[in-house]
PDB file of C-alpha atoms in Angstrom:
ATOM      1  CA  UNK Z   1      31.557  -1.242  -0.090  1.00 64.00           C
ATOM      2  CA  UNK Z   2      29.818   1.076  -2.909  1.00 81.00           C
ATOM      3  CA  UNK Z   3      27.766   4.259  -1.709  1.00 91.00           C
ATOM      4  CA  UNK Z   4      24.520   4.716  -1.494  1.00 92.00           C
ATOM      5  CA  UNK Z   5      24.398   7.026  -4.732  1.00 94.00           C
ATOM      6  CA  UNK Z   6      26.584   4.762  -6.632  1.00 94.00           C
ATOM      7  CA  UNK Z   7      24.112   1.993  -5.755  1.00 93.00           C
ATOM      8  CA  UNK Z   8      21.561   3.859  -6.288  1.00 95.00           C
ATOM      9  CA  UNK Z   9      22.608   5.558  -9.888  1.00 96.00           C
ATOM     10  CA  UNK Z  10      23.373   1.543 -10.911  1.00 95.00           C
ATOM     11  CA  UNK Z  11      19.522   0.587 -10.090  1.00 96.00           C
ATOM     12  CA  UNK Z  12      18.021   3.298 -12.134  1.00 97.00           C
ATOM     13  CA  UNK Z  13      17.319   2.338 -15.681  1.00 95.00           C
ATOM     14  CA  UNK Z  14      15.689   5.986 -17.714  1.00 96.00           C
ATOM     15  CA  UNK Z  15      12.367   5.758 -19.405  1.00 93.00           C
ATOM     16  CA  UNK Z  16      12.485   7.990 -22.618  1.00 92.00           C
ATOM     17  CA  UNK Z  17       8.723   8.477 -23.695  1.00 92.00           C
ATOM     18  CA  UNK Z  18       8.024   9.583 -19.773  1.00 93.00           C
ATOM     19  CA  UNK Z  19      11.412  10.483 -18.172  1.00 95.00           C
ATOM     20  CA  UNK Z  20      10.551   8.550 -15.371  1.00 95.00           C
ATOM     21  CA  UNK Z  21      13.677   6.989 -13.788  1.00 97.00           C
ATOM     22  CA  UNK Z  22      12.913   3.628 -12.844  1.00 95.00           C
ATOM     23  CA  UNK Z  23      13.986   1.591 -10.350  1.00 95.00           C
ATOM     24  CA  UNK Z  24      15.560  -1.661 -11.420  1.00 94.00           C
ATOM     25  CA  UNK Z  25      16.311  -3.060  -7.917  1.00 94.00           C
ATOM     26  CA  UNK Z  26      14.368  -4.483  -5.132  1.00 93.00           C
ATOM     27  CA  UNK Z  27      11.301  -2.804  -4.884  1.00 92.00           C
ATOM     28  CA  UNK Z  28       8.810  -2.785  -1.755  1.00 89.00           C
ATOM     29  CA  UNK Z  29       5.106  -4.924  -2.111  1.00 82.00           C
ATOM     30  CA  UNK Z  30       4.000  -1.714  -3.247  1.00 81.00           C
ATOM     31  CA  UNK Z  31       6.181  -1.154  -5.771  1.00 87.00           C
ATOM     32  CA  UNK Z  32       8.371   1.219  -4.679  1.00 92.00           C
ATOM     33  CA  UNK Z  33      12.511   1.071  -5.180  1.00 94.00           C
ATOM     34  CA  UNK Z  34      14.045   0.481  -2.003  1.00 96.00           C
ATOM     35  CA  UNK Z  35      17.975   0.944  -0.947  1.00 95.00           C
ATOM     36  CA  UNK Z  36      20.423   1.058   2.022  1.00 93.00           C
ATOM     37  CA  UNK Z  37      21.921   3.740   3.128  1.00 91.00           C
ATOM     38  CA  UNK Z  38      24.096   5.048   5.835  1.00 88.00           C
ATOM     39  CA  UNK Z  39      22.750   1.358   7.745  1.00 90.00           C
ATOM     40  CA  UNK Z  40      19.032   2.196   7.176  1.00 93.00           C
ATOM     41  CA  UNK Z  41      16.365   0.805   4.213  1.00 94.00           C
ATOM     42  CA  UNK Z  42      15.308   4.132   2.542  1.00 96.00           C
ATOM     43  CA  UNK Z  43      12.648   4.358  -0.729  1.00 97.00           C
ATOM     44  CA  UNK Z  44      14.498   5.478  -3.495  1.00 97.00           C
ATOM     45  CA  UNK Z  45      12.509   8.526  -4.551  1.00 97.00           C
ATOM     46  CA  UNK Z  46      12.714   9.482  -0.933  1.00 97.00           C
ATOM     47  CA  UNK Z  47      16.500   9.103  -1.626  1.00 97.00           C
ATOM     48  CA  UNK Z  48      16.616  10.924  -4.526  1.00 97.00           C
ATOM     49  CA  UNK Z  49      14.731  13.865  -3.933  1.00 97.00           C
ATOM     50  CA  UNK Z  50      16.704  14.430  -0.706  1.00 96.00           C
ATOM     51  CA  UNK Z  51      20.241  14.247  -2.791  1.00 95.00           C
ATOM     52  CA  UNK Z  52      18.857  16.818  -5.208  1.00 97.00           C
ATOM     53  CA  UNK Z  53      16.966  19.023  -2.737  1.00 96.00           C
ATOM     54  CA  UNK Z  54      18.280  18.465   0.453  1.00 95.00           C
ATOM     55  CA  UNK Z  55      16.781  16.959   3.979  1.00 94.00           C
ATOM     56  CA  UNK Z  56      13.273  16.152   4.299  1.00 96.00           C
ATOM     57  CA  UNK Z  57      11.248  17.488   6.650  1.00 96.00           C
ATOM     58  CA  UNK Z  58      10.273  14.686   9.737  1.00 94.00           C
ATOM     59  CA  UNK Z  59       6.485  13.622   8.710  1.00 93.00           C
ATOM     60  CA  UNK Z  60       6.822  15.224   5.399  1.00 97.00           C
ATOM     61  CA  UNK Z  61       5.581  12.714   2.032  1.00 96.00           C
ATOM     62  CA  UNK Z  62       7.465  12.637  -1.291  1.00 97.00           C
ATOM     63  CA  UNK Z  63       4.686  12.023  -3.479  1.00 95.00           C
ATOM     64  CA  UNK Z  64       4.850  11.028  -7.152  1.00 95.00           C
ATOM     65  CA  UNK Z  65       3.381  13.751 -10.381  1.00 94.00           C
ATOM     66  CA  UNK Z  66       3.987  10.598 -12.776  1.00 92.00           C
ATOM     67  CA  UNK Z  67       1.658   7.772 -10.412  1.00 88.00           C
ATOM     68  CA  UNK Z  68       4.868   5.286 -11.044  1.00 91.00           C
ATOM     69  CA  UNK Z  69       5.950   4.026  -7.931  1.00 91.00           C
ATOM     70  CA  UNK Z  70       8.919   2.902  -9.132  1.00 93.00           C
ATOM     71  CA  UNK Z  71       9.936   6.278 -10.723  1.00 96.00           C
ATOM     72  CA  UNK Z  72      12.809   8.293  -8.824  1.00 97.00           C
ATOM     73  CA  UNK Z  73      13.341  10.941 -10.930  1.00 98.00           C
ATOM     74  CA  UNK Z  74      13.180  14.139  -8.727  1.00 97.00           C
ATOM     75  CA  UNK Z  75      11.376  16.205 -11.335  1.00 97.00           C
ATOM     76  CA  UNK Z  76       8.399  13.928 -11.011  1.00 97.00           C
ATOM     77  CA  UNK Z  77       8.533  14.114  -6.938  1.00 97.00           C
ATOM     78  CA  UNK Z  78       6.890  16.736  -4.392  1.00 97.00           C
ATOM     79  CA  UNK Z  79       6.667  17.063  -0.956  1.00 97.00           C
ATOM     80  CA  UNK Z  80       3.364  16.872   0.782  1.00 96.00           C
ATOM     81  CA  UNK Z  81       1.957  16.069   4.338  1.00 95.00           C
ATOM     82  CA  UNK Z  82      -0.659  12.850   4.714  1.00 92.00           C
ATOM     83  CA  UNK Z  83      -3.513  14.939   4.232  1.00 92.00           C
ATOM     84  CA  UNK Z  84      -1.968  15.947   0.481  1.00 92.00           C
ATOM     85  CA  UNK Z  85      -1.109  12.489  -0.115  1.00 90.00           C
ATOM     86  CA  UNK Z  86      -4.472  11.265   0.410  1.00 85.00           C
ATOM     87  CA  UNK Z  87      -6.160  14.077  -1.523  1.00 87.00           C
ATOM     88  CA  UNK Z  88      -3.547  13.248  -4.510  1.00 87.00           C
ATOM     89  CA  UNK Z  89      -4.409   9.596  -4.236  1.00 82.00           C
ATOM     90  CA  UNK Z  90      -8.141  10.451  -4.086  1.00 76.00           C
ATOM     91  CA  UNK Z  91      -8.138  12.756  -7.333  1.00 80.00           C
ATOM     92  CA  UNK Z  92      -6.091  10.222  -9.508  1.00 77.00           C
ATOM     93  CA  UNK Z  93      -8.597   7.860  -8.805  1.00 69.00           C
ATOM     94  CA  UNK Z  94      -5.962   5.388  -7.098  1.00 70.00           C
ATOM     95  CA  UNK Z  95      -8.317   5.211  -3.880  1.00 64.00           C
ATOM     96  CA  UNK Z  96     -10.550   2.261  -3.837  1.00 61.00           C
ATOM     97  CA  UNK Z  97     -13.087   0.826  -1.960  1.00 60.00           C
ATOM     98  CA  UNK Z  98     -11.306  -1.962   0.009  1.00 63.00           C
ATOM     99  CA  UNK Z  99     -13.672  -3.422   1.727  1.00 71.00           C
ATOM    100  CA  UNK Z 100     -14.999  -7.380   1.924  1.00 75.00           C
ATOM    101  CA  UNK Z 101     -14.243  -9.094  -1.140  1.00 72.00           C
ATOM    102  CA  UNK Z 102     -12.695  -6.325  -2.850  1.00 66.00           C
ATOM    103  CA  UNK Z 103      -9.752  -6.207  -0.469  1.00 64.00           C
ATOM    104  CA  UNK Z 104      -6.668  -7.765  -1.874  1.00 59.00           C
ATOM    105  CA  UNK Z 105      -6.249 -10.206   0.642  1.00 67.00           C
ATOM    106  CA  UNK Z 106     -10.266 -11.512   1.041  1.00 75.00           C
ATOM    107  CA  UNK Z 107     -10.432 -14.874   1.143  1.00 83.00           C
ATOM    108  CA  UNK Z 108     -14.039 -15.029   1.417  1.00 88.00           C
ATOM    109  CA  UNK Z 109     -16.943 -13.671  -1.000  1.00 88.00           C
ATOM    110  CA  UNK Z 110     -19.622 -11.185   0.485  1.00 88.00           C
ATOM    111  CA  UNK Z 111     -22.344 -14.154   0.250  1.00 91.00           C
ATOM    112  CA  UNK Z 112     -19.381 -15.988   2.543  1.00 93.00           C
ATOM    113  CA  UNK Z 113     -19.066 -13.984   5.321  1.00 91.00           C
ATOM    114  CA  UNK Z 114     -22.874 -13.384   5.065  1.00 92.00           C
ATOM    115  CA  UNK Z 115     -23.394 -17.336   5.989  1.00 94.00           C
ATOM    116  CA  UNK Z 116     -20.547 -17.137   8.283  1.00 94.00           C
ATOM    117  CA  UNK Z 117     -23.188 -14.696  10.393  1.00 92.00           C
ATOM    118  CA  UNK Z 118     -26.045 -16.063   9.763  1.00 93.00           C
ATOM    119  CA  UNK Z 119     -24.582 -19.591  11.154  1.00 95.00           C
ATOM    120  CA  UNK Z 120     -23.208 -17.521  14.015  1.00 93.00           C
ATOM    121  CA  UNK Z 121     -26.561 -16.701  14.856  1.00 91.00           C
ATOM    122  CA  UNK Z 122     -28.208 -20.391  14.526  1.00 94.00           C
ATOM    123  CA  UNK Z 123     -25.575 -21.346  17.489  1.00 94.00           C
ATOM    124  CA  UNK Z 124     -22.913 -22.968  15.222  1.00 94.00           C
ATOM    125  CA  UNK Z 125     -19.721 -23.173  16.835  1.00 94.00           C
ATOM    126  CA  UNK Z 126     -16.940 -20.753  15.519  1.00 93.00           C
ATOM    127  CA  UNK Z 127     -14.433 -23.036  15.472  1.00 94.00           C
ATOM    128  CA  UNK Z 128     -16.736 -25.428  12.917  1.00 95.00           C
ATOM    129  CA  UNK Z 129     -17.415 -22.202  11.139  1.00 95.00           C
ATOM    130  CA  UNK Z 130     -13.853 -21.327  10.828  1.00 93.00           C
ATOM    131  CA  UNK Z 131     -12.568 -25.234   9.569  1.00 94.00           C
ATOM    132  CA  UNK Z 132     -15.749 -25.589   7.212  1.00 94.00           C
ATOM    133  CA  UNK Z 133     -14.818 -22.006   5.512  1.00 91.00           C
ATOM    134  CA  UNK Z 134     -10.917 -22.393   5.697  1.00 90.00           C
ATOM    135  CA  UNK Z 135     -10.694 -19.150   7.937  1.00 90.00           C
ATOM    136  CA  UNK Z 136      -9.120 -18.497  11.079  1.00 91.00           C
ATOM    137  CA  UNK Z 137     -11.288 -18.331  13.757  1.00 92.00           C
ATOM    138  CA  UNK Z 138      -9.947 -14.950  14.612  1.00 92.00           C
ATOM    139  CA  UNK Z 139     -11.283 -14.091  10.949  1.00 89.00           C
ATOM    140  CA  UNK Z 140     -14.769 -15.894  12.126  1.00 93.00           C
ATOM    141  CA  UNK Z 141     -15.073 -13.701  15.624  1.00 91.00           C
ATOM    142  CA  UNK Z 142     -13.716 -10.966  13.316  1.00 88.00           C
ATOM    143  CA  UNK Z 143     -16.989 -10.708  11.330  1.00 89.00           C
ATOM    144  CA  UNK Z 144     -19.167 -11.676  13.968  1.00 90.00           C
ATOM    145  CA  UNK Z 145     -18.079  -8.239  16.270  1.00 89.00           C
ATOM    146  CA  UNK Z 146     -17.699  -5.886  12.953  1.00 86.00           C
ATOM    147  CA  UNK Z 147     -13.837  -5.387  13.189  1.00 84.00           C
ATOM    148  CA  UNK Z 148     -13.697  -6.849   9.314  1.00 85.00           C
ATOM    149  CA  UNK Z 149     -16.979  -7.297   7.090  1.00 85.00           C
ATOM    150  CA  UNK Z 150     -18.394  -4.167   9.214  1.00 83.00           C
ATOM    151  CA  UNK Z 151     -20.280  -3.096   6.132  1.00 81.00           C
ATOM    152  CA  UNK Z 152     -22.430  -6.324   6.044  1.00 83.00           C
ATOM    153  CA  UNK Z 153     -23.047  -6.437   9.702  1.00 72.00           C
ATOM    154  CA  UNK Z 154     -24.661  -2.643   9.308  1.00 61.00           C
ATOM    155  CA  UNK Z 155     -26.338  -3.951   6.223  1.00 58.00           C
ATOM    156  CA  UNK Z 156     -28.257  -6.736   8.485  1.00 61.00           C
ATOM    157  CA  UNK Z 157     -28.665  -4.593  11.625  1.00 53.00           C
TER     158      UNK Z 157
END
């Protein structure tokens, strides 16, 4: 069976105009390169900042200079805690709002889960709630107690 770093050295294909080293294999949902090694699924800049650098630290990020996810060239890579991460995120504008409809996975509109409350509070049952919107009725009990849609329930309060 290859090694890791012959795997990993076959999935990187080299980006001239940035330098980024892309990853050309199967990437996470995220976009980020993921491997096996030594038994274990590892994120390829993870992987290759440790081969040219050495161990990293437990709880320690490998955070990206370049913003490519995919990129696992070590000269674009630093090590940060959470906290950095965030801040990083934060200042390259790559933190959004996720709430309601703008989260990736809403499947109802702000007016939506506004009439899902407001039939909540006329008596209709959540389970008619949840088959006439095509929700869950965890989703429906979900907006009616603030655990998702929070922002709309404050909004109404």
């Amino acid at each position: 069976m290859e090694s890791a770093r012959v795997r990993f050295w076959r999935s990187i294909e080299f980006e001239p105009i940035t330098g980024c080293w892309l990853w050309s294999a199967a990437r996470n949902w995220d976009g980020y390169g993921v491997l096996k090694a030594n038994g274990q699924s590892v994120y390829a800049h993870r992987f290759s900042w440790a081969e040219k650098h050495g161990e990293i630290p437990e709880g320690i990020c490998v955070l990206h200079r370049c913003d490519t996810p995919a990129c696992a060239n070590p000269d674009h890579l630093f090590l940060g805690t959470r906290g950095d991460n965030a801040r990083d995120k934060s200042r390259k504008g790559r933190c959004h709002n996720n709430k309601g409809e703008r989260h990736g996975r809403s499947i109802l509109s702000e007016a939506q889960a506004r009439e899902v409350l407001r039939l909540i509070r006329t008596g209709e049952s959540q389970s008619k709630i949840a088959a006439d919107f095509g929700i869950s009725k965890t989703a429906v009990c979900n907006i009616n107690t603030g655990r998702r849609w929070s922002h709309i329930l404050d909004a109404i309060r």
